[in-house]
Amino acid sequence: MADNLLLESAERGDWTVLSVKGEVDLYTAPRLKERLTELTGSGHTRVAVELQGVEFMDSTGLGVLIGALKRCKEAGGTLALIGPREPVVKVLAITGLDKVFPIHGSVEDAAGS
Amino acid sequence: MTLGGDRFTLEVPADPAYIGTARMFASTLARHFEVADETVEDLKVAVSEACSRALSGDPGDQITIRVDQLDGRLMFEIEQADAPGSNPPTNGELAAGVSLELVSALFEDAEVTPTTDGSVLRFSVT
């Protein structure tokens, strides 16, 4: 069955950028987890997850991001969230994860922080 | 989906593939009743969390979402029947876990109640 999640990764300088578009929930989160695991497991420790195109994310998606952040940190790197929309910002705030993830408006901001 | 007076009901298979359908049903209905945009977004999260919670145990065949319009409020019920032989919750307290904490943070009256063969999550939207 088709799902509503598009994933595209690219290198920008020292950062690996994963662009996420669509909806992240229990159905689509496994694909996001798989892609992030591939990236973080292949030596990419500076990962920026672009969320401008994410229309919806629930706690399943947050759990995937937390796992990826942990792996990056264990490897001495970091995982930043880029440009989350207001509904995603609200879920991050309610769960307190807005204080856990570096959140920036652009990859350039993340790189400069 | 059935339309019957002030009650709207959606039954979907207990499968993650249909959580998006549940969100669409809830948000479309809420917009029909002119619920504010921010609240509609909260509602989508609550429905998604509730369905995910229903699927996290040993779900039966389907998840049922009922919406009653009453006194300017939309009363949501998300019910799932556990598979035969599984252990349903034994109290009315919200279970621990991010899913239900998120729902209760968004809708203060959120409450889980055990049923004879599963549980039902209720909350209201104004």
CSV table of C-alpha atoms in Angstrom, one decimal:
chain,number,residue,atom,x,y,z
A,1,MET,CA,0.0,0.0,0.0
A,2,ALA,CA,1.4,3.4,-0.9
A,3,ASP,CA,2.3,5.7,2.0
A,4,ASN,CA,2.6,9.5,2.2
A,5,LEU,CA,6.4,9.9,3.0
A,6,LEU,CA,9.2,11.1,0.7
A,7,LEU,CA,12.8,10.8,1.8
A,8,GLU,CA,15.8,12.4,0.0
A,9,SER,CA,19.3,12.6,1.3
A,10,ALA,CA,22.2,14.7,0.1
A,11,GLU,CA,25.6,15.9,1.3
A,12,ARG,CA,26.0,19.6,2.0
A,13,GLY,CA,29.5,20.3,3.3
A,14,ASP,CA,30.1,18.5,6.5
A,15,TRP,CA,26.5,17.7,6.9
A,16,THR,CA,24.3,14.9,5.6
A,17,VAL,CA,20.9,16.4,5.0
A,18,LEU,CA,17.8,14.1,5.0
A,19,SER,CA,14.8,15.9,3.5
A,20,VAL,CA,11.5,14.5,4.9
A,21,LYS,CA,8.2,15.3,3.2
A,22,GLY,CA,4.7,14.0,4.1
A,23,GLU,CA,3.3,12.4,7.2
A,24,VAL,CA,5.3,10.5,9.9
A,25,ASP,CA,3.2,8.1,11.9
A,26,LEU,CA,3.2,4.5,13.0
A,27,TYR,CA,2.8,3.4,9.3
A,28,THR,CA,5.5,5.6,7.8
A,29,ALA,CA,8.0,5.9,10.7
A,30,PRO,CA,9.7,2.6,10.0
A,31,ARG,CA,10.9,3.8,6.6
A,32,LEU,CA,12.3,7.0,8.3
A,33,LYS,CA,13.9,4.9,10.9
A,34,GLU,CA,15.5,2.7,8.3
A,35,ARG,CA,16.9,5.6,6.3
A,36,LEU,CA,18.3,7.3,9.5
A,37,THR,CA,19.8,4.1,10.7
A,38,GLU,CA,21.5,3.7,7.3
A,39,LEU,CA,22.9,7.2,7.4
A,40,THR,CA,24.0,7.2,11.0
A,41,GLY,CA,25.4,3.6,10.7
A,42,SER,CA,27.6,4.5,7.7
A,43,GLY,CA,29.6,7.1,9.4
A,44,HIS,CA,27.4,10.2,8.9
A,45,THR,CA,27.5,11.9,12.3
A,46,ARG,CA,26.3,15.4,11.4
A,47,VAL,CA,22.8,14.9,10.3
A,48,ALA,CA,20.3,17.6,9.5
A,49,VAL,CA,16.7,16.4,9.2
A,50,GLU,CA,14.7,18.9,7.1
A,51,LEU,CA,11.1,19.0,8.3
A,52,GLN,CA,9.7,21.9,6.3
A,53,GLY,CA,7.8,19.4,4.2
A,54,VAL,CA,6.4,17.4,7.1
A,55,GLU,CA,2.7,18.0,7.4
A,56,PHE,CA,2.2,15.7,10.4
A,57,MET,CA,4.3,13.9,13.0
A,58,ASP,CA,3.3,12.1,16.1
A,59,SER,CA,5.2,10.5,18.9
A,60,THR,CA,6.2,7.6,16.7
A,61,GLY,CA,8.2,10.0,14.6
A,62,LEU,CA,9.6,11.6,17.6
A,63,GLY,CA,10.8,8.3,18.8
A,64,VAL,CA,12.6,7.6,15.6
A,65,LEU,CA,14.3,11.0,15.7
A,66,ILE,CA,15.4,10.5,19.3
A,67,GLY,CA,17.0,7.2,18.4
A,68,ALA,CA,18.9,8.8,15.5
A,69,LEU,CA,20.0,11.7,17.8
A,70,LYS,CA,21.3,9.2,20.3
A,71,ARG,CA,23.3,7.3,17.7
A,72,CYS,CA,24.8,10.5,16.4
A,73,LYS,CA,25.8,11.7,19.8
A,74,GLU,CA,27.3,8.3,20.7
A,75,ALA,CA,29.5,8.8,17.6
A,76,GLY,CA,30.5,12.3,18.7
A,77,GLY,CA,28.2,14.0,16.3
A,78,THR,CA,24.8,15.6,16.3
A,79,LEU,CA,21.4,15.6,14.7
A,80,ALA,CA,19.6,18.8,14.1
A,81,LEU,CA,16.0,19.4,13.1
A,82,ILE,CA,15.5,22.0,10.3
A,83,GLY,CA,12.4,24.2,9.9
A,84,PRO,CA,9.7,22.1,11.6
A,85,ARG,CA,6.2,23.5,10.9
A,86,GLU,CA,4.1,24.8,13.8
A,87,PRO,CA,2.1,21.6,14.5
A,88,VAL,CA,5.4,19.7,14.8
A,89,VAL,CA,6.9,22.5,16.9
A,90,LYS,CA,3.9,22.1,19.3
A,91,VAL,CA,4.4,18.4,19.7
A,92,LEU,CA,8.1,18.9,20.3
A,93,ALA,CA,7.3,21.5,22.9
A,94,ILE,CA,4.7,19.4,24.7
A,95,THR,CA,7.1,16.5,25.0
A,96,GLY,CA,10.0,18.7,26.0
A,97,LEU,CA,12.0,17.6,23.1
A,98,ASP,CA,12.4,21.1,21.8
A,99,LYS,CA,15.1,21.4,24.5
A,100,VAL,CA,16.7,18.1,23.4
A,101,PHE,CA,17.1,18.6,19.7
A,102,PRO,CA,19.0,21.5,18.1
A,103,ILE,CA,16.4,23.2,16.0
A,104,HIS,CA,17.3,25.6,13.3
A,105,GLY,CA,15.7,27.4,10.4
A,106,SER,CA,18.2,26.2,7.8
A,107,VAL,CA,21.2,23.8,7.4
A,108,GLU,CA,23.4,26.8,7.2
A,109,ASP,CA,22.2,27.9,10.6
A,110,ALA,CA,22.9,24.5,12.0
A,111,ALA,CA,26.4,24.5,10.5
A,112,GLY,CA,27.2,27.8,12.0
A,113,SER,CA,26.0,27.1,15.5
B,1,MET,CA,-18.4,5.5,7.4
B,2,THR,CA,-21.9,6.1,8.4
B,3,LEU,CA,-23.8,9.3,8.8
B,4,GLY,CA,-26.6,9.1,11.3
B,5,GLY,CA,-28.0,12.3,12.8
B,6,ASP,CA,-25.4,13.8,15.2
B,7,ARG,CA,-23.2,10.7,15.3
B,8,PHE,CA,-20.5,9.9,12.9
B,9,THR,CA,-18.7,6.6,12.9
B,10,LEU,CA,-15.6,5.3,11.1
B,11,GLU,CA,-14.5,1.7,11.4
B,12,VAL,CA,-11.0,0.8,10.0
B,13,PRO,CA,-9.0,-2.3,10.1
B,14,ALA,CA,-6.6,-2.5,13.0
B,15,ASP,CA,-3.6,-1.7,10.7
B,16,PRO,CA,-1.2,1.2,10.8
B,17,ALA,CA,-1.9,1.8,7.1
B,18,TYR,CA,-5.3,3.3,8.1
B,19,ILE,CA,-4.2,5.7,10.8
B,20,GLY,CA,-4.0,8.4,8.1
B,21,THR,CA,-7.5,7.6,7.1
B,22,ALA,CA,-8.6,8.1,10.8
B,23,ARG,CA,-6.9,11.5,10.9
B,24,MET,CA,-8.5,12.6,7.7
B,25,PHE,CA,-12.0,11.6,9.0
B,26,ALA,CA,-11.5,13.4,12.2
B,27,SER,CA,-10.0,16.6,10.7
B,28,THR,CA,-12.6,16.8,7.9
B,29,LEU,CA,-15.4,16.4,10.4
B,30,ALA,CA,-13.9,19.0,12.7
B,31,ARG,CA,-13.5,21.5,9.9
B,32,HIS,CA,-17.1,20.9,8.8
B,33,PHE,CA,-18.1,22.0,12.3
B,34,GLU,CA,-15.7,25.0,12.1
B,35,VAL,CA,-13.3,23.9,14.7
B,36,ALA,CA,-10.2,26.3,14.8
B,37,ASP,CA,-7.3,25.3,12.6
B,38,GLU,CA,-4.9,24.9,15.5
B,39,THR,CA,-7.4,22.6,17.3
B,40,VAL,CA,-7.8,20.5,14.2
B,41,GLU,CA,-4.0,20.0,14.2
B,42,ASP,CA,-4.2,18.9,17.8
B,43,LEU,CA,-7.0,16.6,17.0
B,44,LYS,CA,-5.0,14.9,14.3
B,45,VAL,CA,-2.3,14.2,16.8
B,46,ALA,CA,-4.7,12.9,19.4
B,47,VAL,CA,-6.4,10.6,16.9
B,48,SER,CA,-3.1,9.3,15.6
B,49,GLU,CA,-1.8,8.7,19.1
B,50,ALA,CA,-5.0,6.9,20.1
B,51,CYS,CA,-4.8,4.7,17.1
B,52,SER,CA,-1.2,4.0,17.6
B,53,ARG,CA,-1.9,3.1,21.2
B,54,ALA,CA,-4.7,0.8,20.1
B,55,LEU,CA,-2.3,-1.0,17.8
B,56,SER,CA,0.5,-1.3,20.3
B,57,GLY,CA,-1.1,-4.1,22.3
B,58,ASP,CA,-2.7,-7.1,20.8
B,59,PRO,CA,-5.4,-5.5,18.7
B,60,GLY,CA,-8.5,-7.2,17.3
B,61,ASP,CA,-9.8,-6.7,13.9
B,62,GLN,CA,-10.8,-3.1,13.8
B,63,ILE,CA,-10.6,0.3,15.4
B,64,THR,CA,-13.8,2.3,15.7
B,65,ILE,CA,-13.9,6.1,15.9
B,66,ARG,CA,-17.2,7.7,16.9
B,67,VAL,CA,-17.9,11.4,17.0
B,68,ASP,CA,-21.0,12.9,18.6
B,69,GLN,CA,-21.9,16.5,18.2
B,70,LEU,CA,-23.3,17.7,21.5
B,71,ASP,CA,-23.9,21.3,22.8
B,72,GLY,CA,-21.3,22.8,20.4
B,73,ARG,CA,-18.7,20.2,21.2
B,74,LEU,CA,-17.5,17.2,19.4
B,75,MET,CA,-17.1,14.1,21.6
B,76,PHE,CA,-14.6,11.7,20.3
B,77,GLU,CA,-14.4,8.0,21.2
B,78,ILE,CA,-11.7,5.7,19.8
B,79,GLU,CA,-12.4,2.1,20.6
B,80,GLN,CA,-10.5,-1.0,20.0
B,81,ALA,CA,-11.3,-4.6,21.0
B,82,ASP,CA,-8.3,-6.6,22.1
B,83,ALA,CA,-7.7,-9.9,20.4
B,84,PRO,CA,-9.2,-12.9,22.3
B,85,GLY,CA,-6.9,-14.1,25.1
B,86,SER,CA,-5.0,-10.8,25.5
B,87,ASN,CA,-5.1,-8.8,28.8
B,88,PRO,CA,-7.2,-5.6,28.6
B,89,PRO,CA,-6.5,-2.6,31.0
B,90,THR,CA,-8.1,-3.0,34.4
B,91,ASN,CA,-8.5,0.7,35.4
B,92,GLY,CA,-9.8,4.0,34.1
B,93,GLU,CA,-6.5,5.8,34.5
B,94,LEU,CA,-4.6,7.0,31.5
B,95,ALA,CA,-1.8,4.5,30.9
B,96,ALA,CA,1.8,5.6,31.1
B,97,GLY,CA,3.5,6.4,27.8
B,98,VAL,CA,4.1,9.3,25.5
B,99,SER,CA,0.9,8.6,23.4
B,100,LEU,CA,-1.6,9.2,26.1
B,101,GLU,CA,0.4,11.9,27.8
B,102,LEU,CA,0.4,13.8,24.6
B,103,VAL,CA,-3.4,13.3,24.2
B,104,SER,CA,-4.1,14.5,27.7
B,105,ALA,CA,-1.8,17.5,27.2
B,106,LEU,CA,-3.8,18.4,24.1
B,107,PHE,CA,-7.3,17.6,25.5
B,108,GLU,CA,-7.6,17.9,29.2
B,109,ASP,CA,-10.7,15.6,29.5
B,110,ALA,CA,-9.0,12.7,27.8
B,111,GLU,CA,-9.8,9.5,29.6
B,112,VAL,CA,-9.3,5.8,28.9
B,113,THR,CA,-12.1,3.4,30.0
B,114,PRO,CA,-11.9,-0.4,29.8
B,115,THR,CA,-14.7,-2.1,28.0
B,116,THR,CA,-15.8,-5.7,28.1
B,117,ASP,CA,-13.3,-6.7,25.4
B,118,GLY,CA,-10.9,-3.8,25.1
B,119,SER,CA,-10.8,-0.1,25.9
B,120,VAL,CA,-12.1,3.3,24.7
B,121,LEU,CA,-10.4,6.6,24.7
B,122,ARG,CA,-12.7,9.6,25.0
B,123,PHE,CA,-12.0,13.3,24.7
B,124,SER,CA,-13.9,16.4,23.5
B,125,VAL,CA,-13.2,19.1,21.1
B,126,THR,CA,-14.7,22.6,21.2
